[in-house]
Amino acid sequence: MENQEQPHMPGSVTCTAHHRAISDTMDLLSGKWKIRIIGELIFGKRRFGELLGGIHGIAAKMLSKELQDLETNKMIRRTVLQTKPITVEYELTPYGRTVTPIINAMADWGHQHRELIVKNHEKEDQPA
């Protein structure tokens, strides 16, 4: 078997610990909605209705469930405002903001990917 160079890992992180950490991250951010919710909250506080309107296709029940899960995991803060009617705002916690570079990297990659696919699609549509 060839010796393959391992990527530099901070401290003495083993392959098993590395994979466990990736799995933990995926478990927290899994599904169709959590990354989108965090992506909305990167831009500031949002009320429930704003999140519901800003995330195309999510149902209110699912949004509520995902917000509760993110709150349980210390990613977001829920603030009940003493207004009439009562309004609730959501925002990223300082800990939640630590995933901002990951979300931004995903967005950057997504823009590049879309450009590549659109360019390739346009080339295929041109007559030879």
CSV table of N, CA and C in Angstrom, one decimal:
chain,number,residue,atom,x,y,z
A,1,MET,N,0.8,-1.2,0.0
A,1,MET,CA,0.0,0.0,0.0
A,1,MET,C,0.9,1.2,0.0
A,2,GLU,N,0.5,2.2,-0.8
A,2,GLU,CA,1.3,3.5,-0.9
A,2,GLU,C,1.0,4.3,0.3
A,3,ASN,N,2.1,5.1,0.7
A,3,ASN,CA,1.9,6.1,1.8
A,3,ASN,C,1.2,7.3,1.2
A,4,GLN,N,0.0,7.6,1.6
A,4,GLN,CA,-0.6,8.8,1.1
A,4,GLN,C,-0.4,9.9,2.1
A,5,GLU,N,-0.1,11.1,1.7
A,5,GLU,CA,0.1,12.2,2.6
A,5,GLU,C,-1.2,12.6,3.1
A,6,GLN,N,-1.3,12.7,4.4
A,6,GLN,CA,-2.5,13.2,5.1
A,6,GLN,C,-2.5,14.7,5.1
A,7,PRO,N,-3.7,15.3,5.0
A,7,PRO,CA,-3.8,16.7,5.2
A,7,PRO,C,-3.4,17.1,6.6
A,8,HIS,N,-2.8,18.3,6.7
A,8,HIS,CA,-2.4,18.8,8.0
A,8,HIS,C,-3.6,19.0,8.9
A,9,MET,N,-3.6,18.4,10.0
A,9,MET,CA,-4.7,18.5,11.0
A,9,MET,C,-4.2,19.2,12.2
A,10,PRO,N,-4.9,20.2,12.7
A,10,PRO,CA,-4.5,20.8,13.9
A,10,PRO,C,-4.3,19.8,15.1
A,11,GLY,N,-3.3,20.0,15.9
A,11,GLY,CA,-3.1,19.2,17.0
A,11,GLY,C,-2.8,17.7,16.6
A,12,SER,N,-3.4,16.8,17.3
A,12,SER,CA,-3.2,15.4,16.9
A,12,SER,C,-4.5,14.7,16.6
A,13,VAL,N,-5.3,15.4,15.7
A,13,VAL,CA,-6.6,14.9,15.3
A,13,VAL,C,-6.4,13.6,14.5
A,14,THR,N,-7.0,12.5,14.9
A,14,THR,CA,-6.9,11.3,14.1
A,14,THR,C,-8.0,11.3,13.0
A,15,CYS,N,-7.8,10.3,12.1
A,15,CYS,CA,-8.8,10.2,11.0
A,15,CYS,C,-10.2,9.9,11.6
A,16,THR,N,-10.2,9.1,12.6
A,16,THR,CA,-11.5,8.8,13.2
A,16,THR,C,-12.2,10.0,13.8
A,17,ALA,N,-11.4,10.8,14.5
A,17,ALA,CA,-11.9,12.0,15.1
A,17,ALA,C,-12.3,13.0,14.0
A,18,HIS,N,-11.6,13.1,13.0
A,18,HIS,CA,-11.9,14.0,11.8
A,18,HIS,C,-13.2,13.6,11.2
A,19,HIS,N,-13.4,12.3,11.0
A,19,HIS,CA,-14.7,11.8,10.4
A,19,HIS,C,-15.8,12.0,11.4
A,20,ARG,N,-15.6,11.8,12.6
A,20,ARG,CA,-16.7,12.1,13.7
A,20,ARG,C,-17.1,13.5,13.7
A,21,ALA,N,-16.1,14.4,13.6
A,21,ALA,CA,-16.4,15.9,13.5
A,21,ALA,C,-17.2,16.2,12.3
A,22,ILE,N,-16.9,15.7,11.2
A,22,ILE,CA,-17.6,15.9,9.9
A,22,ILE,C,-19.0,15.4,10.1
A,23,SER,N,-19.2,14.2,10.7
A,23,SER,CA,-20.5,13.6,10.9
A,23,SER,C,-21.3,14.5,11.9
A,24,ASP,N,-20.7,15.0,12.9
A,24,ASP,CA,-21.4,15.9,13.9
A,24,ASP,C,-21.9,17.1,13.1
A,25,THR,N,-21.1,17.7,12.3
A,25,THR,CA,-21.4,18.9,11.5
A,25,THR,C,-22.6,18.6,10.6
A,26,MET,N,-22.5,17.5,9.9
A,26,MET,CA,-23.6,17.1,9.0
A,26,MET,C,-24.9,16.8,9.7
A,27,ASP,N,-24.8,16.2,10.9
A,27,ASP,CA,-26.0,16.0,11.7
A,27,ASP,C,-26.7,17.3,12.1
A,28,LEU,N,-25.9,18.2,12.5
A,28,LEU,CA,-26.5,19.5,12.9
A,28,LEU,C,-27.1,20.3,11.7
A,29,LEU,N,-26.4,20.3,10.6
A,29,LEU,CA,-26.8,21.1,9.5
A,29,LEU,C,-27.6,20.3,8.4
A,30,SER,N,-27.9,19.1,8.8
A,30,SER,CA,-28.6,18.2,7.8
A,30,SER,C,-30.0,18.7,7.4
A,31,GLY,N,-30.4,18.1,6.3
A,31,GLY,CA,-31.7,18.4,5.8
A,31,GLY,C,-31.7,19.5,4.8
A,32,LYS,N,-32.9,19.8,4.4
A,32,LYS,CA,-33.1,20.8,3.3
A,32,LYS,C,-33.1,22.2,3.8
A,33,TRP,N,-33.3,22.5,5.1
A,33,TRP,CA,-33.7,23.8,5.5
A,33,TRP,C,-32.7,24.5,6.4
A,34,LYS,N,-32.0,23.8,7.3
A,34,LYS,CA,-31.2,24.5,8.3
A,34,LYS,C,-30.1,25.4,7.7
A,35,ILE,N,-29.5,25.0,6.7
A,35,ILE,CA,-28.5,25.9,6.1
A,35,ILE,C,-29.1,27.1,5.5
A,36,ARG,N,-30.3,26.9,4.9
A,36,ARG,CA,-31.0,28.1,4.3
A,36,ARG,C,-31.5,29.0,5.4
A,37,ILE,N,-31.9,28.5,6.6
A,37,ILE,CA,-32.3,29.3,7.7
A,37,ILE,C,-31.1,30.1,8.2
A,38,ILE,N,-30.0,29.5,8.4
A,38,ILE,CA,-28.8,30.2,8.8
A,38,ILE,C,-28.4,31.2,7.8
A,39,GLY,N,-28.5,30.8,6.5
A,39,GLY,CA,-28.2,31.8,5.4
A,39,GLY,C,-29.0,33.0,5.5
A,40,GLU,N,-30.3,32.9,5.8
A,40,GLU,CA,-31.1,34.1,6.0
A,40,GLU,C,-30.7,34.9,7.2
A,41,LEU,N,-30.4,34.2,8.3
A,41,LEU,CA,-30.1,34.9,9.5
A,41,LEU,C,-28.7,35.6,9.5
A,42,ILE,N,-27.8,35.2,8.6
A,42,ILE,CA,-26.5,35.8,8.4
A,42,ILE,C,-26.7,37.3,8.2
A,43,PHE,N,-27.8,37.7,7.5
A,43,PHE,CA,-28.1,39.1,7.2
A,43,PHE,C,-28.8,39.8,8.3
A,44,GLY,N,-29.0,39.2,9.4
A,44,GLY,CA,-29.6,39.9,10.5
A,44,GLY,C,-30.8,39.2,11.1
A,45,LYS,N,-31.4,39.9,12.1
A,45,LYS,CA,-32.6,39.4,12.8
A,45,LYS,C,-33.7,39.3,11.8
A,46,ARG,N,-34.5,38.2,12.0
A,46,ARG,CA,-35.7,38.0,11.2
A,46,ARG,C,-36.9,37.5,12.1
A,47,ARG,N,-38.1,38.0,11.8
A,47,ARG,CA,-39.3,37.5,12.4
A,47,ARG,C,-39.7,36.2,11.7
A,48,PHE,N,-40.5,35.4,12.4
A,48,PHE,CA,-40.9,34.1,11.8
A,48,PHE,C,-41.5,34.3,10.4
A,49,GLY,N,-42.4,35.3,10.3
A,49,GLY,CA,-43.0,35.5,9.0
A,49,GLY,C,-42.0,35.9,7.9
A,50,GLU,N,-41.0,36.6,8.3
A,50,GLU,CA,-40.0,37.0,7.3
A,50,GLU,C,-39.2,35.8,6.9
A,51,LEU,N,-38.9,34.9,7.8
A,51,LEU,CA,-38.2,33.7,7.5
A,51,LEU,C,-39.0,32.8,6.6
A,52,LEU,N,-40.3,32.7,6.9
A,52,LEU,CA,-41.2,31.9,6.1
A,52,LEU,C,-41.3,32.4,4.7
A,53,GLY,N,-41.4,33.8,4.5
A,53,GLY,CA,-41.4,34.3,3.2
A,53,GLY,C,-40.1,34.3,2.5
A,54,GLY,N,-39.0,34.3,3.2
A,54,GLY,CA,-37.7,34.4,2.6
A,54,GLY,C,-37.1,33.1,2.2
A,55,ILE,N,-37.7,32.0,2.7
A,55,ILE,CA,-37.2,30.6,2.4
A,55,ILE,C,-38.2,29.9,1.6
A,56,HIS,N,-38.1,30.0,0.3
A,56,HIS,CA,-39.1,29.4,-0.7
A,56,HIS,C,-39.3,27.9,-0.4
A,57,GLY,N,-40.6,27.6,-0.2
A,57,GLY,CA,-41.0,26.2,-0.1
A,57,GLY,C,-41.1,25.6,1.3
A,58,ILE,N,-40.6,26.3,2.3
A,58,ILE,CA,-40.7,25.7,3.6
A,58,ILE,C,-42.1,26.0,4.2
A,59,ALA,N,-42.6,25.0,4.9
A,59,ALA,CA,-43.9,25.1,5.6
A,59,ALA,C,-43.7,25.6,7.0
A,60,ALA,N,-44.7,26.3,7.5
A,60,ALA,CA,-44.6,26.9,8.9
A,60,ALA,C,-44.2,25.9,9.9
A,61,LYS,N,-44.8,24.7,9.9
A,61,LYS,CA,-44.6,23.7,10.8
A,61,LYS,C,-43.1,23.2,10.8
A,62,MET,N,-42.6,23.1,9.6
A,62,MET,CA,-41.2,22.6,9.4
A,62,MET,C,-40.2,23.8,9.9
A,63,LEU,N,-40.6,25.0,9.5
A,63,LEU,CA,-39.7,26.1,10.0
A,63,LEU,C,-39.7,26.2,11.5
A,64,SER,N,-40.8,26.0,12.1
A,64,SER,CA,-40.9,26.0,13.6
A,64,SER,C,-40.0,24.9,14.2
A,65,LYS,N,-40.1,23.7,13.6
A,65,LYS,CA,-39.3,22.5,14.1
A,65,LYS,C,-37.8,22.8,13.9
A,66,GLU,N,-37.4,23.3,12.8
A,66,GLU,CA,-36.0,23.6,12.5
A,66,GLU,C,-35.4,24.7,13.4
A,67,LEU,N,-36.2,25.7,13.6
A,67,LEU,CA,-35.8,26.8,14.5
A,67,LEU,C,-35.6,26.3,15.9
A,68,GLN,N,-36.5,25.4,16.4
A,68,GLN,CA,-36.4,24.8,17.7
A,68,GLN,C,-35.1,24.0,17.8
A,69,ASP,N,-34.8,23.3,16.8
A,69,ASP,CA,-33.6,22.4,16.8
A,69,ASP,C,-32.3,23.3,16.8
A,70,LEU,N,-32.3,24.4,16.0
A,70,LEU,CA,-31.2,25.3,15.9
A,70,LEU,C,-31.0,26.0,17.3
A,71,GLU,N,-32.1,26.3,17.9
A,71,GLU,CA,-32.1,27.0,19.2
A,71,GLU,C,-31.5,26.0,20.3
A,72,THR,N,-32.0,24.8,20.3
A,72,THR,CA,-31.5,23.7,21.2
A,72,THR,C,-30.0,23.6,21.0
A,73,ASN,N,-29.5,23.7,19.8
A,73,ASN,CA,-28.0,23.5,19.5
A,73,ASN,C,-27.3,24.8,19.7
A,74,LYS,N,-27.9,25.9,20.3
A,74,LYS,CA,-27.2,27.1,20.6
A,74,LYS,C,-26.8,27.9,19.3
A,75,MET,N,-27.4,27.6,18.2
A,75,MET,CA,-27.0,28.3,16.9
A,75,MET,C,-27.8,29.6,16.8
A,76,ILE,N,-29.0,29.6,17.3
A,76,ILE,CA,-29.9,30.8,17.1
A,76,ILE,C,-30.4,31.2,18.5
A,77,ARG,N,-30.8,32.5,18.6
A,77,ARG,CA,-31.5,33.0,19.8
A,77,ARG,C,-32.9,33.4,19.4
A,78,ARG,N,-33.9,33.1,20.2
A,78,ARG,CA,-35.3,33.4,20.0
A,78,ARG,C,-35.6,34.5,21.0
A,79,THR,N,-36.1,35.6,20.5
A,79,THR,CA,-36.5,36.7,21.4
A,79,THR,C,-37.9,37.1,21.3
A,80,VAL,N,-38.7,37.0,22.3
A,80,VAL,CA,-40.1,37.4,22.3
A,80,VAL,C,-40.2,38.9,22.7
A,81,LEU,N,-40.7,39.7,21.7
A,81,LEU,CA,-40.9,41.1,21.9
A,81,LEU,C,-42.2,41.4,22.5
A,82,GLN,N,-42.3,42.3,23.5
A,82,GLN,CA,-43.5,42.6,24.2
A,82,GLN,C,-44.3,43.7,23.3
A,83,THR,N,-44.7,43.2,22.2
A,83,THR,CA,-45.6,44.1,21.3
A,83,THR,C,-47.0,43.5,21.3
A,84,LYS,N,-47.9,44.2,20.7
A,84,LYS,CA,-49.2,43.7,20.5
A,84,LYS,C,-49.5,43.7,19.0
A,85,PRO,N,-49.7,42.6,18.4
A,85,PRO,CA,-49.6,41.2,19.0
A,85,PRO,C,-48.1,40.9,19.2
A,86,ILE,N,-47.8,39.9,20.1
A,86,ILE,CA,-46.5,39.6,20.4
A,86,ILE,C,-45.7,39.1,19.1
A,87,THR,N,-44.5,39.6,19.0
A,87,THR,CA,-43.7,39.2,17.8
A,87,THR,C,-42.5,38.5,18.4
A,88,VAL,N,-41.9,37.6,17.6
A,88,VAL,CA,-40.8,36.8,17.9
A,88,VAL,C,-39.7,37.0,16.9
A,89,GLU,N,-38.5,37.4,17.3
A,89,GLU,CA,-37.4,37.5,16.4
A,89,GLU,C,-36.4,36.4,16.6
A,90,TYR,N,-35.7,36.1,15.5
A,90,TYR,CA,-34.6,35.1,15.6
A,90,TYR,C,-33.4,35.7,15.1
A,91,GLU,N,-32.2,35.3,15.7
A,91,GLU,CA,-30.9,35.8,15.2
A,91,GLU,C,-29.9,34.7,15.5
A,92,LEU,N,-28.8,34.8,14.8
A,92,LEU,CA,-27.7,33.9,15.1
A,92,LEU,C,-27.0,34.3,16.4
A,93,THR,N,-26.6,33.3,17.1
A,93,THR,CA,-25.9,33.6,18.3
A,93,THR,C,-24.4,33.8,17.9
A,94,PRO,N,-23.5,34.3,18.8
A,94,PRO,CA,-22.1,34.3,18.4
A,94,PRO,C,-21.6,33.0,18.0
A,95,TYR,N,-22.0,31.9,18.7
A,95,TYR,CA,-21.6,30.6,18.3
A,95,TYR,C,-22.2,30.2,16.9
A,96,GLY,N,-23.4,30.6,16.7
A,96,GLY,CA,-24.0,30.3,15.4
A,96,GLY,C,-23.3,31.0,14.2
A,97,ARG,N,-22.8,32.2,14.5
A,97,ARG,CA,-22.0,32.9,13.5
A,97,ARG,C,-20.7,32.2,13.1
A,98,THR,N,-20.3,31.3,13.9
A,98,THR,CA,-19.0,30.6,13.6
A,98,THR,C,-19.2,29.7,12.3
A,99,VAL,N,-20.4,29.4,11.9
A,99,VAL,CA,-20.6,28.7,10.7
A,99,VAL,C,-20.7,29.6,9.4
A,100,THR,N,-20.7,30.9,9.7
A,100,THR,CA,-20.8,31.8,8.5
A,100,THR,C,-19.7,31.6,7.4
A,101,PRO,N,-18.5,31.3,7.8
A,101,PRO,CA,-17.5,31.0,6.7
A,101,PRO,C,-17.9,29.8,5.9
A,102,ILE,N,-18.5,28.8,6.6
A,102,ILE,CA,-18.9,27.5,5.9
A,102,ILE,C,-20.0,27.9,4.9
A,103,ILE,N,-21.0,28.6,5.4
A,103,ILE,CA,-22.2,29.0,4.6
A,103,ILE,C,-21.7,29.9,3.4
A,104,ASN,N,-20.8,30.8,3.7
A,104,ASN,CA,-20.3,31.7,2.6
A,104,ASN,C,-19.5,30.9,1.6
A,105,ALA,N,-18.7,29.9,2.0
A,105,ALA,CA,-18.0,29.1,1.1
A,105,ALA,C,-18.9,28.3,0.2
A,106,MET,N,-20.0,27.8,0.8
A,106,MET,CA,-21.0,27.1,0.0
A,106,MET,C,-21.7,28.0,-1.0
A,107,ALA,N,-22.0,29.2,-0.6
A,107,ALA,CA,-22.6,30.1,-1.5
A,107,ALA,C,-21.6,30.5,-2.7
A,108,ASP,N,-20.4,30.7,-2.4
A,108,ASP,CA,-19.4,31.0,-3.4
A,108,ASP,C,-19.2,29.8,-4.4
A,109,TRP,N,-19.1,28.6,-3.8
A,109,TRP,CA,-19.0,27.4,-4.7
A,109,TRP,C,-20.3,27.3,-5.5
A,110,GLY,N,-21.5,27.5,-4.9
A,110,GLY,CA,-22.7,27.5,-5.7
A,110,GLY,C,-22.8,28.4,-6.8
A,111,HIS,N,-22.3,29.7,-6.6
A,111,HIS,CA,-22.2,30.7,-7.7
A,111,HIS,C,-21.3,30.2,-8.8
A,112,GLN,N,-20.2,29.7,-8.5
A,112,GLN,CA,-19.2,29.2,-9.5
A,112,GLN,C,-19.8,28.0,-10.3
A,113,HIS,N,-20.4,27.1,-9.5
A,113,HIS,CA,-21.0,25.9,-10.2
A,113,HIS,C,-22.1,26.3,-11.1
A,114,ARG,N,-23.0,27.2,-10.7
A,114,ARG,CA,-24.1,27.7,-11.6
A,114,ARG,C,-23.5,28.3,-12.9
A,115,GLU,N,-22.5,29.1,-12.7
A,115,GLU,CA,-21.9,29.7,-13.9
A,115,GLU,C,-21.3,28.7,-14.8
A,116,LEU,N,-20.6,27.7,-14.3
A,116,LEU,CA,-20.1,26.6,-15.1
A,116,LEU,C,-21.2,25.9,-15.8
A,117,ILE,N,-22.2,25.5,-15.1
A,117,ILE,CA,-23.3,24.8,-15.8
A,117,ILE,C,-24.0,25.6,-16.8
A,118,VAL,N,-24.3,26.9,-16.5
A,118,VAL,CA,-25.0,27.7,-17.5
A,118,VAL,C,-24.1,27.9,-18.7
A,119,LYS,N,-22.8,28.1,-18.6
A,119,LYS,CA,-21.9,28.3,-19.7
A,119,LYS,C,-21.9,27.0,-20.6
A,120,ASN,N,-21.8,25.8,-19.9
A,120,ASN,CA,-21.8,24.6,-20.6
A,120,ASN,C,-23.1,24.3,-21.3
A,121,HIS,N,-24.2,24.7,-20.7
A,121,HIS,CA,-25.5,24.5,-21.3
A,121,HIS,C,-25.6,25.4,-22.5
A,122,GLU,N,-25.1,26.7,-22.4
A,122,GLU,CA,-25.2,27.6,-23.6
A,122,GLU,C,-24.3,27.1,-24.7
A,123,LYS,N,-23.2,26.5,-24.5
A,123,LYS,CA,-22.3,25.9,-25.5
A,123,LYS,C,-23.0,24.8,-26.2
A,124,GLU,N,-23.7,23.9,-25.5
A,124,GLU,CA,-24.4,22.8,-26.0
A,124,GLU,C,-25.6,23.2,-26.9
A,125,ASP,N,-26.2,24.4,-26.6
A,125,ASP,CA,-27.4,24.9,-27.4
A,125,ASP,C,-27.0,25.6,-28.7
A,126,GLN,N,-25.7,26.0,-28.8
A,126,GLN,CA,-25.2,26.7,-30.0
A,126,GLN,C,-25.1,25.7,-31.2
A,127,PRO,N,-25.5,26.1,-32.4
A,127,PRO,CA,-25.4,25.2,-33.5
A,127,PRO,C,-23.9,25.0,-33.8
A,128,ALA,N,-23.6,23.8,-34.3
A,128,ALA,CA,-22.2,23.5,-34.6
A,128,ALA,C,-21.7,24.1,-35.9
